[in-house]
Short mmCIF file of C-alpha atoms in Angstrom, two decimals:
data_model
loop_
_atom_site.label_atom_id
_atom_site.label_comp_id
_atom_site.label_asym_id
_atom_site.label_seq_id
_atom_site.Cartn_x
_atom_site.Cartn_y
_atom_site.Cartn_z
CA MET A 30 31.66 -42.85 15.05
CA ILE A 31 31.87 -42.19 10.99
CA LYS A 32 29.64 -44.12 9.34
CA ASN A 33 30.92 -43.48 6.00
CA ILE A 34 33.05 -41.04 4.20
CA SER A 35 32.41 -39.85 0.90
CA ASN A 36 33.45 -36.51 -1.04
CA LEU A 37 31.41 -33.70 -1.69
CA GLY A 38 32.67 -31.77 -4.99
CA ASP A 39 36.49 -32.40 -5.46
CA ALA A 40 38.02 -30.42 -2.21
CA ALA A 41 35.86 -31.91 0.61
CA LEU A 42 35.45 -34.84 2.38
CA TYR A 43 31.77 -35.73 3.88
CA CYS A 44 31.87 -37.36 7.31
CA ASP A 45 28.06 -38.86 8.01
CA PHE A 46 27.88 -39.97 11.28
CA GLY A 47 23.70 -41.08 10.74
CA ASN A 48 20.69 -39.81 10.14
CA GLU A 49 19.45 -39.10 13.74
CA VAL A 50 19.58 -35.81 15.45
CA ASN A 51 20.76 -36.15 19.43
CA LYS A 52 23.24 -35.20 21.50
CA ASP A 53 25.21 -38.19 21.73
CA ILE A 54 25.70 -38.10 17.81
CA ASN A 55 26.54 -34.43 17.89
CA SER A 56 28.94 -34.94 20.90
CA GLU A 57 31.04 -37.45 18.73
CA VAL A 58 30.68 -35.26 15.84
CA ILE A 59 31.96 -32.35 17.82
CA LYS A 60 34.88 -34.54 19.32
CA PHE A 61 35.97 -35.23 15.91
CA PHE A 62 36.04 -31.58 15.19
CA LYS A 63 38.11 -30.77 17.84
CA ALA A 64 40.81 -33.46 17.37
CA ILE A 65 41.06 -32.59 13.72
CA LYS A 66 41.53 -29.04 14.41
CA GLU A 67 44.14 -29.60 16.68
CA LYS A 68 46.27 -31.78 14.50
CA ASN A 69 46.63 -29.29 12.09
CA ILE A 70 46.62 -31.75 8.96
CA GLU A 71 48.45 -30.41 6.17
CA GLY A 72 46.17 -29.17 3.25
CA ILE A 73 42.91 -29.01 5.92
CA ASN A 74 41.68 -25.46 5.72
CA ASN A 75 38.08 -25.47 7.15
CA LEU A 76 35.79 -27.82 8.91
CA THR A 77 32.03 -27.71 9.51
CA PRO A 78 30.50 -29.69 12.35
CA SER A 79 26.66 -30.06 12.25
CA TYR A 80 24.11 -32.13 13.76
CA ASN A 81 25.22 -35.23 12.60
CA LYS A 82 27.87 -34.61 10.03
CA LEU A 83 31.32 -33.05 9.49
CA ILE A 84 32.44 -31.61 6.54
CA VAL A 85 36.44 -31.59 6.12
CA SER A 86 37.48 -29.09 3.42
CA TYR A 87 40.94 -28.84 1.94
CA ASP A 88 42.97 -27.07 -0.36
CA LEU A 89 42.90 -28.66 -3.65
CA ARG A 90 46.54 -27.47 -4.37
CA ILE A 91 47.98 -29.18 -1.37
CA SER A 92 46.23 -32.17 -0.96
CA ASN A 93 43.47 -34.44 -2.49
CA PHE A 94 40.65 -36.83 -1.30
CA LYS A 95 42.22 -40.14 -0.87
CA LYS A 96 45.29 -38.49 1.09
CA ILE A 97 42.90 -36.37 3.37
CA LYS A 98 40.29 -39.70 3.77
CA GLU A 99 43.16 -41.84 4.87
CA VAL A 100 44.70 -39.39 7.51
CA ILE A 101 40.76 -38.99 8.75
CA GLU A 102 39.96 -42.74 8.94
CA ASN A 103 43.49 -43.65 10.87
CA LEU A 104 42.93 -40.62 13.29
CA ASP A 105 43.70 -41.42 16.87
CA ILE A 106 40.67 -39.76 18.58
CA ASN A 107 41.62 -39.21 21.95
CA GLU A 108 38.93 -40.03 24.63
CA SER A 109 40.58 -37.74 27.31
CA GLN A 110 39.85 -34.67 24.35
CA LYS A 111 39.56 -31.97 26.94
CA THR A 112 36.07 -30.17 26.13
CA VAL A 113 35.49 -26.79 27.81
CA ASN A 114 31.80 -26.45 27.96
CA LYS A 115 30.36 -23.54 29.17
CA LYS A 116 26.51 -22.69 30.65
CA LEU A 117 25.22 -19.48 29.58
CA GLU A 118 22.25 -17.34 30.47
CA ILE A 119 20.65 -15.44 27.59
CA PRO A 120 18.27 -12.46 28.27
CA VAL A 121 15.26 -12.40 26.21
CA CYS A 122 12.48 -9.98 25.69
CA CYS A 123 9.18 -11.16 24.32
CA ASP A 124 7.43 -7.79 24.45
CA ALA A 125 4.90 -7.59 21.40
CA VAL A 126 7.63 -5.24 19.50
CA PHE A 127 9.86 -8.49 19.39
CA SER A 128 7.45 -11.42 19.38
CA LEU A 129 6.77 -11.16 15.39
CA ASP A 130 5.48 -14.64 15.23
CA ILE A 131 3.87 -15.49 18.37
CA GLU A 132 0.15 -15.15 17.05
CA ARG A 133 1.51 -17.62 14.09
CA LEU A 134 2.76 -19.89 16.81
CA GLU A 135 -0.50 -19.78 18.77
CA LYS A 136 -2.27 -21.45 16.07
CA LYS A 137 0.25 -23.65 14.72
CA LEU A 138 1.08 -25.14 18.21
CA ASN A 139 -2.69 -24.22 19.98
CA PHE A 140 -1.21 -22.77 23.00
CA LYS A 141 -1.81 -19.19 24.46
CA LYS A 142 1.26 -17.18 24.15
CA ASP A 143 1.70 -17.49 27.88
CA LYS A 144 2.05 -20.95 27.97
CA ILE A 145 4.61 -21.08 24.82
CA LEU A 146 6.91 -18.57 26.84
CA GLU A 147 6.59 -20.87 30.00
CA ASN A 148 7.46 -23.70 27.86
CA PHE A 149 10.34 -21.95 25.84
CA PHE A 150 11.85 -20.52 29.25
CA ASN A 151 11.65 -23.41 31.50
CA LYS A 152 14.66 -25.46 29.70
CA GLU A 153 18.26 -26.04 28.96
CA TYR A 154 19.27 -26.07 25.46
CA PHE A 155 21.93 -27.61 24.21
CA CYS A 156 24.43 -26.06 21.09
CA TYR A 157 24.63 -28.33 18.51
CA MET A 158 26.25 -26.19 15.96
CA THR A 159 26.92 -22.30 14.75
CA GLY A 160 26.85 -21.18 11.58
CA PHE A 161 24.65 -20.27 8.50
CA ILE A 162 25.35 -16.70 9.58
CA ALA A 163 28.49 -15.88 11.61
CA GLY A 164 28.23 -17.33 15.36
CA MET A 165 24.45 -18.28 15.10
CA PRO A 166 23.84 -21.16 17.19
CA PHE A 167 21.61 -23.91 16.62
CA LEU A 168 19.90 -24.78 20.31
CA GLY A 169 17.90 -27.94 20.94
CA ASP A 170 15.65 -29.54 22.24
CA LEU A 171 12.30 -27.95 21.96
CA ASP A 172 9.40 -29.90 23.68
CA ILE A 173 7.75 -32.26 21.18
CA ASP A 174 4.69 -29.90 21.24
CA MET A 175 6.39 -26.69 21.06
CA ARG A 176 7.62 -27.66 17.45
CA ALA A 177 6.33 -25.77 14.26
CA GLN A 178 7.44 -25.50 10.64
CA ARG A 179 9.57 -22.54 9.52
CA LEU A 180 7.54 -19.42 8.07
CA GLU A 181 6.24 -20.35 4.28
CA THR A 182 7.49 -17.34 3.10
CA PRO A 183 11.04 -16.27 4.82
CA ARG A 184 11.62 -12.75 6.13
CA VAL A 185 13.78 -10.72 3.73
CA LYS A 186 14.87 -8.90 7.08
CA VAL A 187 14.86 -10.81 10.65
CA PRO A 188 16.34 -7.88 13.02
CA LYS A 189 19.45 -8.54 14.86
CA GLY A 190 18.87 -10.17 18.33
CA SER A 191 15.77 -12.17 17.37
CA VAL A 192 15.36 -15.27 18.99
CA GLY A 193 13.82 -17.97 16.78
CA VAL A 194 12.13 -21.62 16.80
CA THR A 195 11.78 -24.21 14.34
CA GLU A 196 10.83 -27.62 14.66
CA GLN A 197 13.29 -29.20 17.43
CA PHE A 198 15.49 -26.03 17.93
CA ALA A 199 15.83 -22.52 18.81
CA ASN A 200 18.38 -19.93 17.43
CA ILE A 201 19.47 -16.54 17.81
CA TYR A 202 20.23 -14.38 14.46
CA THR A 203 23.51 -12.62 15.29
CA PHE A 204 22.63 -9.76 12.78
CA GLU A 205 20.08 -8.61 10.39
CA SER A 206 19.72 -11.11 7.83
CA PRO A 207 17.02 -12.90 5.98
CA GLY A 208 15.16 -15.90 7.42
CA GLY A 209 12.36 -18.07 8.12
CA TRP A 210 12.20 -19.23 11.96
CA ASN A 211 9.15 -18.14 13.89
CA ILE A 212 10.48 -15.22 15.82
CA ILE A 213 9.46 -14.94 19.65
CA GLY A 214 11.40 -12.56 21.37
CA ASN A 215 15.02 -10.68 21.00
CA THR A 216 18.23 -10.35 23.10
CA PRO A 217 20.16 -7.57 23.85
CA GLN A 218 22.90 -9.54 24.49
CA ASP A 219 25.75 -9.69 21.38
CA ILE A 220 25.99 -13.22 20.48
CA PHE A 221 28.76 -12.54 17.69
CA ASP A 222 31.62 -9.91 18.17
CA SER A 223 33.66 -9.69 14.80
CA SER A 224 36.18 -7.37 16.87
CA LYS A 225 37.17 -10.40 19.17
CA GLU A 226 39.02 -12.56 16.70
CA LYS A 227 40.07 -14.92 18.85
CA GLU A 228 36.44 -15.93 20.73
CA PRO A 229 33.77 -14.01 18.35
CA ASN A 230 31.25 -16.34 19.15
CA LEU A 231 29.25 -16.10 22.70
CA ILE A 232 27.97 -19.43 22.28
CA ASN A 233 29.83 -22.65 20.91
CA PRO A 234 29.07 -26.28 20.05
CA GLY A 235 28.74 -28.27 23.09
CA ASP A 236 27.53 -25.21 25.44
CA THR A 237 24.48 -25.03 27.40
CA VAL A 238 22.02 -22.29 27.44
CA VAL A 239 19.02 -21.13 29.44
CA PHE A 240 17.18 -18.11 28.58
CA LYS A 241 16.13 -15.80 31.09
CA LYS A 242 12.88 -13.79 30.54
CA ILE A 243 13.20 -9.96 30.79
CA THR A 244 11.04 -6.94 30.29
CA LEU A 245 11.31 -4.31 28.13
CA ASP A 246 13.10 -1.85 30.21
CA GLU A 247 15.45 -4.13 31.25
CA TYR A 248 15.86 -4.59 27.77
CA LYS A 249 16.41 -1.16 27.13
CA ASN A 250 18.95 -0.57 29.72
CA TYR A 251 20.85 -3.53 28.85
CA ASN A 252 23.56 -2.03 27.42
CA GLU A 253 24.07 1.11 29.70
CA MET B 24 47.12 10.61 6.98
CA SER B 25 49.01 9.13 3.99
CA LYS B 26 50.12 11.35 1.17
CA ASN B 27 49.12 9.18 -1.45
CA TYR B 28 45.47 8.50 -1.81
CA PHE B 29 42.66 7.62 -4.42
CA GLU B 30 39.64 9.69 -4.04
CA ILE B 31 36.29 7.88 -4.75
CA ILE B 32 34.35 9.98 -7.33
CA ARG B 33 31.93 7.05 -8.17
CA ALA B 34 31.97 3.73 -6.28
CA GLY B 35 30.67 1.49 -8.64
CA ILE B 36 27.63 -1.35 -7.78
CA ASN B 37 29.65 -3.37 -5.76
CA THR B 38 32.83 -2.77 -5.30
CA THR B 39 35.17 -4.28 -2.49
CA PHE B 40 38.61 -4.90 -1.17
CA GLN B 41 39.52 -8.71 -1.72
CA ASP B 42 42.52 -10.90 -1.18
CA LYS B 43 42.42 -14.68 -1.19
CA GLY B 44 40.04 -15.17 1.75
CA ARG B 45 39.99 -16.29 5.34
CA SER B 46 40.11 -20.08 6.20
CA ASN B 47 38.98 -22.34 9.13
CA LEU B 48 36.41 -20.15 10.47
CA TYR B 49 33.43 -22.41 8.74
CA HIS B 50 32.62 -23.92 12.26
CA ILE B 51 31.77 -20.35 13.78
CA GLY B 52 29.92 -19.36 10.59
CA ILE B 53 32.30 -17.49 8.27
CA PRO B 54 33.13 -18.28 4.76
CA PHE B 55 36.24 -17.97 2.75
CA SER B 56 34.81 -14.77 0.66
CA GLY B 57 38.24 -13.66 -1.02
CA ALA B 58 38.37 -12.59 -4.74
CA MET B 59 35.68 -14.38 -6.78
CA ASP B 60 38.08 -15.01 -9.75
CA THR B 61 41.10 -16.09 -8.10
CA ARG B 62 43.13 -16.42 -11.50
CA ASN B 63 42.56 -12.73 -12.33
CA PHE B 64 43.47 -11.93 -8.58
CA PHE B 65 46.77 -13.22 -8.71
CA LEU B 66 47.56 -12.06 -12.33
CA SER B 67 46.51 -8.47 -11.25
CA ASN B 68 49.07 -8.39 -8.38
CA LYS B 69 51.77 -9.84 -10.34
CA LEU B 70 51.09 -7.28 -13.19
CA VAL B 71 51.81 -4.18 -10.78
CA GLY B 72 55.12 -6.39 -9.44
CA ASN B 73 53.38 -7.52 -6.16
CA LYS B 74 53.38 -10.26 -4.21
CA ILE B 75 50.42 -12.39 -5.94
CA ASP B 76 47.88 -12.25 -2.94
CA LEU B 77 48.25 -8.73 -1.82
CA PRO B 78 44.54 -6.97 -1.29
CA VAL B 79 42.90 -5.70 -4.66
CA ILE B 80 39.88 -3.72 -5.37
CA GLU B 81 36.91 -5.95 -7.17
CA PHE B 82 34.39 -4.78 -8.51
CA ALA B 83 31.31 -5.95 -10.56
CA TYR B 84 29.31 -5.05 -13.76
CA GLN B 85 30.06 -1.37 -13.39
CA GLY B 86 33.50 -0.29 -11.55
CA PRO B 87 34.73 2.88 -9.62
CA LEU B 88 35.75 6.30 -10.94
CA LEU B 89 38.92 7.34 -8.81
CA LYS B 90 41.10 10.24 -8.76
CA PHE B 91 44.48 9.71 -7.77
CA ASN B 92 46.34 11.92 -5.27
CA GLY B 93 50.25 11.50 -4.81
CA ASP B 94 53.50 10.38 -6.21
CA LYS B 95 53.34 8.20 -9.17
CA ILE B 96 52.04 4.71 -9.11
CA SER B 97 51.39 1.95 -11.59
CA ILE B 98 47.98 0.12 -11.68
CA VAL B 99 46.24 -2.60 -13.82
CA VAL B 100 42.93 -3.88 -14.62
CA THR B 101 42.11 -7.72 -15.33
CA GLY B 102 38.94 -9.31 -16.39
CA ASP B 103 36.87 -8.39 -19.41
CA VAL B 104 36.58 -4.90 -18.68
CA ILE B 105 36.11 -1.27 -20.38
CA PHE B 106 37.96 1.57 -18.51
CA LYS B 107 39.60 4.97 -19.43
CA LEU B 108 42.47 6.53 -18.01
CA LYS B 109 41.76 10.61 -17.68
CA LYS B 110 45.10 12.32 -17.52
CA LYS B 111 45.82 16.08 -17.96
CA ASN B 112 45.55 16.76 -21.33
CA HIS B 113 44.39 13.65 -23.05
CA GLU B 114 41.91 10.48 -22.48
CA ILE B 115 43.51 6.95 -23.21
CA ASP B 116 41.07 3.55 -23.48
CA GLY B 117 42.74 1.15 -21.20
CA ASN B 118 43.48 -2.38 -21.93
CA CYS B 119 43.40 -4.95 -19.32
CA TYR B 120 46.31 -6.69 -18.21
CA GLU B 121 48.48 -4.15 -19.31
CA SER B 122 49.97 -1.66 -16.79
CA TYR B 123 49.80 2.10 -16.67
CA GLN B 124 51.37 4.63 -14.61
CA LEU B 125 49.12 7.47 -13.01
CA GLU B 126 50.39 10.76 -11.92
CA HIS B 127 48.75 13.09 -9.49
CA GLY B 128 45.46 14.24 -10.40
CA ASP B 129 44.96 11.60 -12.96
CA GLU B 130 41.58 9.55 -13.10
CA ILE B 131 40.74 5.82 -13.71
CA ASP B 132 37.41 5.31 -14.96
CA ILE B 133 36.02 1.88 -14.77
CA LEU B 134 32.99 1.89 -16.84
CA SER B 135 31.83 -1.57 -17.07
CA THR B 136 32.76 -5.38 -17.35
CA ASN B 137 31.96 -6.64 -20.97
CA LYS B 138 29.54 -10.00 -20.89
CA SER B 139 31.34 -10.87 -17.71
CA VAL B 140 30.55 -9.99 -13.96
CA TYR B 141 33.84 -9.43 -12.01
CA GLY B 142 36.80 -7.27 -12.48
CA TYR B 143 40.30 -6.39 -10.20
CA LEU B 144 41.98 -3.18 -9.89
CA ALA B 145 45.53 -3.80 -8.59
CA ILE B 146 48.05 -0.85 -7.49
CA SER B 147 51.80 -1.04 -7.57
CA GLY B 148 51.91 -1.19 -3.53
CA GLU B 149 49.94 -1.67 -0.87
CA LEU B 150 46.27 -0.50 0.50
CA ASP B 151 46.14 1.06 3.98
CA ILE B 152 43.46 -1.46 5.08
CA LYS B 153 42.49 -3.46 8.06
CA PHE B 154 42.57 -7.02 8.25
CA GLN B 155 40.19 -9.59 10.20
CA TRP B 156 41.33 -13.33 10.46
CA GLY B 157 44.31 -12.41 8.14
CA SER B 158 42.29 -11.37 5.43
CA CYS B 159 41.43 -7.79 4.19
CA SER B 160 38.32 -9.33 2.30
CA ILE B 161 34.94 -7.68 2.81
CA ASN B 162 31.86 -9.94 3.39
CA THR B 163 29.00 -7.33 3.46
CA LYS B 164 26.81 -9.90 5.00
CA ALA B 165 28.52 -10.36 8.17
CA LYS B 166 30.28 -7.04 8.05
CA ILE B 167 33.41 -8.40 8.28
CA GLY B 168 36.92 -7.22 6.97
CA SER B 169 38.13 -4.03 6.12
CA ASN B 170 35.99 -0.76 5.33
CA LYS B 171 33.86 -2.18 8.48
CA GLY B 172 32.34 -4.99 6.21
CA LYS B 173 31.07 -2.55 3.81
CA LYS B 174 30.98 -1.71 0.14
CA LEU B 175 32.89 1.26 -0.91
CA SER B 176 31.08 4.41 -1.21
CA ASP B 177 30.83 7.55 -2.92
CA GLY B 178 33.43 10.41 -1.65
CA GLN B 179 35.59 8.13 0.40
CA LYS B 180 39.28 7.97 0.23
CA ILE B 181 41.20 4.78 -0.30
CA ASP B 182 44.69 5.35 1.41
CA ILE B 183 47.84 3.62 0.06
CA SER B 184 50.32 2.85 2.51
CA LYS B 185 53.23 1.81 0.24
CA ILE B 186 54.39 2.47 -3.34
CA ASN B 187 56.88 0.22 -4.77
CA SER B 188 59.82 1.81 -6.49
CA ASN B 189 59.84 -0.45 -9.58
CA GLN B 190 57.09 0.35 -11.75
CA SER B 191 58.32 -0.92 -14.88
CA LYS B 192 55.36 -1.71 -17.86
CA LYS B 193 54.02 -5.03 -17.56
CA LYS B 194 51.86 -6.78 -19.67
CA ILE B 195 50.37 -10.21 -21.00
CA ASN B 196 47.87 -11.27 -23.76
CA TYR B 197 45.32 -12.74 -22.33
CA LEU B 198 41.47 -13.08 -22.54
CA ILE B 199 39.72 -14.33 -20.10
CA SER B 200 37.92 -17.55 -21.57
CA LYS B 201 34.22 -18.32 -21.52
CA ILE B 202 32.57 -21.37 -20.66
CA GLU B 203 29.47 -23.04 -21.45
CA ASN B 204 29.43 -26.36 -19.88
CA ILE B 205 30.25 -26.17 -16.18
CA ARG B 206 31.19 -29.25 -14.79
CA VAL B 207 29.86 -30.69 -11.91
CA ILE B 208 30.20 -33.89 -9.77
CA LYS B 209 27.28 -35.39 -8.25
CA GLY B 210 26.18 -34.23 -4.84
CA THR B 211 25.48 -36.13 -1.62
CA ASN B 212 21.68 -36.04 -2.24
CA PHE B 213 21.22 -36.45 -6.11
CA ASN B 214 19.44 -39.36 -5.44
CA TYR B 215 16.73 -37.02 -3.92
CA PHE B 216 15.72 -36.18 -7.38
CA SER B 217 13.39 -37.97 -10.00
CA GLU B 218 14.92 -39.90 -12.84
CA ASP B 219 13.96 -37.21 -15.20
CA SER B 220 15.03 -34.27 -12.99
CA LYS B 221 18.52 -35.93 -13.02
CA LYS B 222 18.51 -36.19 -16.62
CA ILE B 223 17.28 -32.61 -17.19
CA PHE B 224 20.02 -31.46 -14.76
CA PHE B 225 22.64 -32.63 -17.08
CA GLU B 226 21.20 -31.91 -20.46
CA LYS B 227 18.95 -28.64 -20.44
CA GLU B 228 20.46 -25.32 -20.18
CA PHE B 229 19.47 -23.37 -17.22
CA THR B 230 19.45 -19.22 -17.10
CA VAL B 231 21.77 -17.20 -14.89
CA SER B 232 18.95 -14.99 -12.85
CA LYS B 233 19.60 -11.23 -11.24
CA LEU B 234 19.09 -12.47 -8.07
CA SER B 235 23.00 -13.72 -8.24
CA ASP B 236 25.64 -11.89 -6.12
CA ARG B 237 29.01 -12.79 -4.14
CA MET B 238 26.72 -15.22 -1.87
CA GLY B 239 25.15 -17.17 -4.86
CA MET B 240 24.09 -18.08 -8.05
CA ARG B 241 20.63 -18.49 -8.52
CA LEU B 242 19.09 -20.28 -11.74
CA GLU B 243 15.99 -20.37 -13.82
CA GLY B 244 14.76 -23.05 -16.03
CA SER B 245 13.09 -26.66 -16.07
CA LYS B 246 12.15 -27.41 -12.49
CA ILE B 247 14.09 -29.89 -10.62
CA GLU B 248 11.48 -32.45 -8.99
CA ASN B 249 12.36 -33.68 -5.68
CA ILE B 250 10.99 -37.08 -4.70
CA ILE B 251 11.97 -37.71 -1.31
CA ASP B 252 12.40 -34.70 1.14
CA THR B 253 12.68 -31.10 -0.02
CA ASN B 254 15.01 -30.53 3.26
CA ILE B 255 17.56 -32.26 4.99
CA LYS B 256 19.03 -31.99 8.58
CA SER B 257 20.97 -28.74 8.27
CA GLU B 258 24.80 -29.31 7.27
CA GLY B 259 27.65 -27.64 6.12
CA LEU B 260 27.96 -26.11 2.54
CA LEU B 261 30.73 -24.96 0.40
CA LYS B 262 31.32 -22.68 -2.40
CA GLY B 263 30.03 -24.57 -5.85
CA VAL B 264 27.45 -26.55 -3.92
CA ILE B 265 24.57 -26.64 -6.07
CA GLN B 266 21.06 -26.87 -3.57
CA VAL B 267 17.69 -27.47 -4.64
CA PRO B 268 15.01 -25.60 -2.58
CA ALA B 269 11.27 -26.99 -2.57
CA ASP B 270 10.93 -24.63 -5.57
CA GLY B 271 12.89 -26.75 -7.98
CA ASN B 272 15.41 -23.90 -9.02
CA PRO B 273 18.84 -24.56 -8.14
CA ILE B 274 20.77 -22.13 -6.50
CA ILE B 275 24.67 -22.67 -6.76
CA MET B 276 26.62 -21.33 -3.42
CA LEU B 277 29.22 -18.66 -4.02
CA SER B 278 32.36 -17.25 -2.14
CA ASP B 279 30.09 -15.65 0.44
CA HIS B 280 27.72 -18.03 1.12
CA GLY B 281 25.97 -19.24 4.43
CA THR B 282 27.89 -21.92 6.08
CA ILE B 283 25.05 -24.41 6.92
CA GLY B 284 21.89 -25.36 4.67
CA GLY B 285 19.14 -27.49 4.74
CA TYR B 286 18.27 -28.01 1.38
CA PRO B 287 19.42 -31.26 -0.86
CA LYS B 288 22.74 -31.09 -2.70
CA ILE B 289 22.28 -32.20 -6.24
CA GLY B 290 25.82 -31.39 -7.03
CA VAL B 291 29.14 -29.75 -6.68
CA VAL B 292 30.92 -27.52 -9.60
CA ALA B 293 34.29 -28.64 -9.91
CA SER B 294 36.89 -26.57 -8.51
CA VAL B 295 38.33 -25.85 -11.93
CA ASP B 296 35.54 -24.21 -13.40
CA TYR B 297 34.86 -21.96 -10.04
CA ASP B 298 36.94 -18.76 -11.87
CA ARG B 299 34.88 -19.05 -15.13
CA LEU B 300 31.90 -19.91 -13.41
CA VAL B 301 31.63 -16.73 -11.34
CA GLN B 302 32.07 -14.83 -14.45
CA ILE B 303 28.76 -15.87 -16.08
CA SER B 304 26.27 -12.86 -16.13
CA PRO B 305 22.62 -12.68 -15.42
CA GLY B 306 20.50 -13.95 -18.34
CA SER B 307 23.04 -15.83 -19.64
CA LYS B 308 22.61 -19.92 -20.12
CA ILE B 309 24.64 -22.78 -18.59
CA LYS B 310 24.63 -26.70 -18.68
CA PHE B 311 26.06 -28.79 -16.54
CA LYS B 312 28.25 -31.60 -17.09
CA GLU B 313 28.80 -34.61 -15.14
CA ILE B 314 32.67 -35.57 -14.42
CA LYS B 315 33.99 -38.35 -11.94
CA LEU B 316 35.92 -36.80 -9.05
CA SER B 317 39.71 -37.90 -10.76
CA ASP B 318 39.08 -35.99 -13.50
CA ALA B 319 37.93 -33.14 -11.29
CA GLU B 320 41.43 -33.39 -9.59
CA THR B 321 43.37 -33.74 -12.83
CA LEU B 322 41.38 -30.97 -14.77
CA PHE B 323 42.27 -28.80 -11.60
CA LYS B 324 45.95 -29.37 -11.82
CA LEU B 325 46.09 -28.40 -15.25
CA TYR B 326 44.24 -25.20 -14.82
CA GLU B 327 46.87 -24.23 -11.98
CA MET B 328 49.59 -25.37 -13.97
CA GLU B 329 48.39 -22.93 -16.89
CA THR B 330 47.73 -20.18 -14.12
CA HIS B 331 51.62 -20.38 -13.02
CA ASN B 332 52.39 -20.43 -16.44
CA LEU B 333 50.81 -17.23 -17.09
CA ILE B 334 52.06 -15.64 -13.83
CA SER B 335 55.65 -16.62 -14.89
CA GLN B 336 55.24 -15.24 -18.22
CA ILE B 337 54.98 -11.61 -16.39
#
């Protein structure tokens, strides 16, 4: 449930679901997000669900904080909200050409590469949110002993398809972008496709992802 | 191929197609984008007799040099911009907010913005460009929008699909207003910062850094000291949000911003000041002034009324 609603600037509502990051709280956020989206409430022009917050943006020409707050507070959240969550398999190649930060991780986590990859692949990940750059999924949770801080100095260019880890999350760079996550591999699969206007994101909040290890040859042949 | 087009002889530094942007896509990581300075975007369309939200050409600092091929067309430049029209036998120094007619072979040379950042070129009619999610706006980071999401480049053509038949001369007297105090509403992490830093934030000047673009404006000045945590759990961002990363230098999110971020939010620029904020050029000083939500709402209404008055004068 929403614990507190405040304003973020003069054109958005900041709905706080608490400080913890877990699937239960995030599922609540996603439920509210979907319910608000379906209702097409006048004035609301954007919604940003994240781990434990939901930001509701509105057009200040049409509405204001008081009006939108009242609507959200009195929203009837239907328990039977239909949620279609997919389970996806994403191929990842961890050849040395792609695993840019594996040596750093070996030092930080005190594991050999093989062990890091074994831990990484042997898991189901839950998509908490998508964003930062278009379509980038934030996937959790990594095992406690797999959690590393982001790079001290972020890269100016992280290659498209890079699969990175930081703290309890894994993510995928949907296109070349600056970024500071520890890169362990690369996927040949397109995660964001702007030509599909209806469904540009392959992975959406609430979906489950498993990574499948592929060789460099399989990677090269993937899109042929 | 359409008969009417511009040939881009020089594209300029950061020339894109923009309209009012795209909404309802934050949740998949796509920001609003759209014309940075909304008021000038509306005015430019109205001054060439268009509906106010048609696509226009936005440029920053140095604009494009375009050669027109086709029938007569009227054009207008808005902002604080220095430009010339090169006709067959003579050259005209152009005035902003005044429409001009171009004939086959004429050129428009947008030399530079004058102590501001963004300017707009509108034509009386419609550009032949692609829309994505209801908007032509080019977001170069995500490679979204018309022109395959890329800036315009030298040698390219800009096709025109339709030219308005009514091209009567239009003009208003307007100067873009400069602003030194940017009004800000306290952010959700305001209390992450030391008492001294909270004071500094609303009292001291900051300098706009060269590392500013359509995504964000970086500021330099007194460091803002975080006393709780230099990271928060990543959450949504909005245009106008002021984040303070670990180095203590504030960054203001602008129209093409990343949709999610993990730095504490010290404040949010009031919507009323956004158009003028984006026009503040690198090297200039700015100061923040705290205002309450209710004042921000009232001031925005007044600003909107003023914009509508300007539009209705045309």
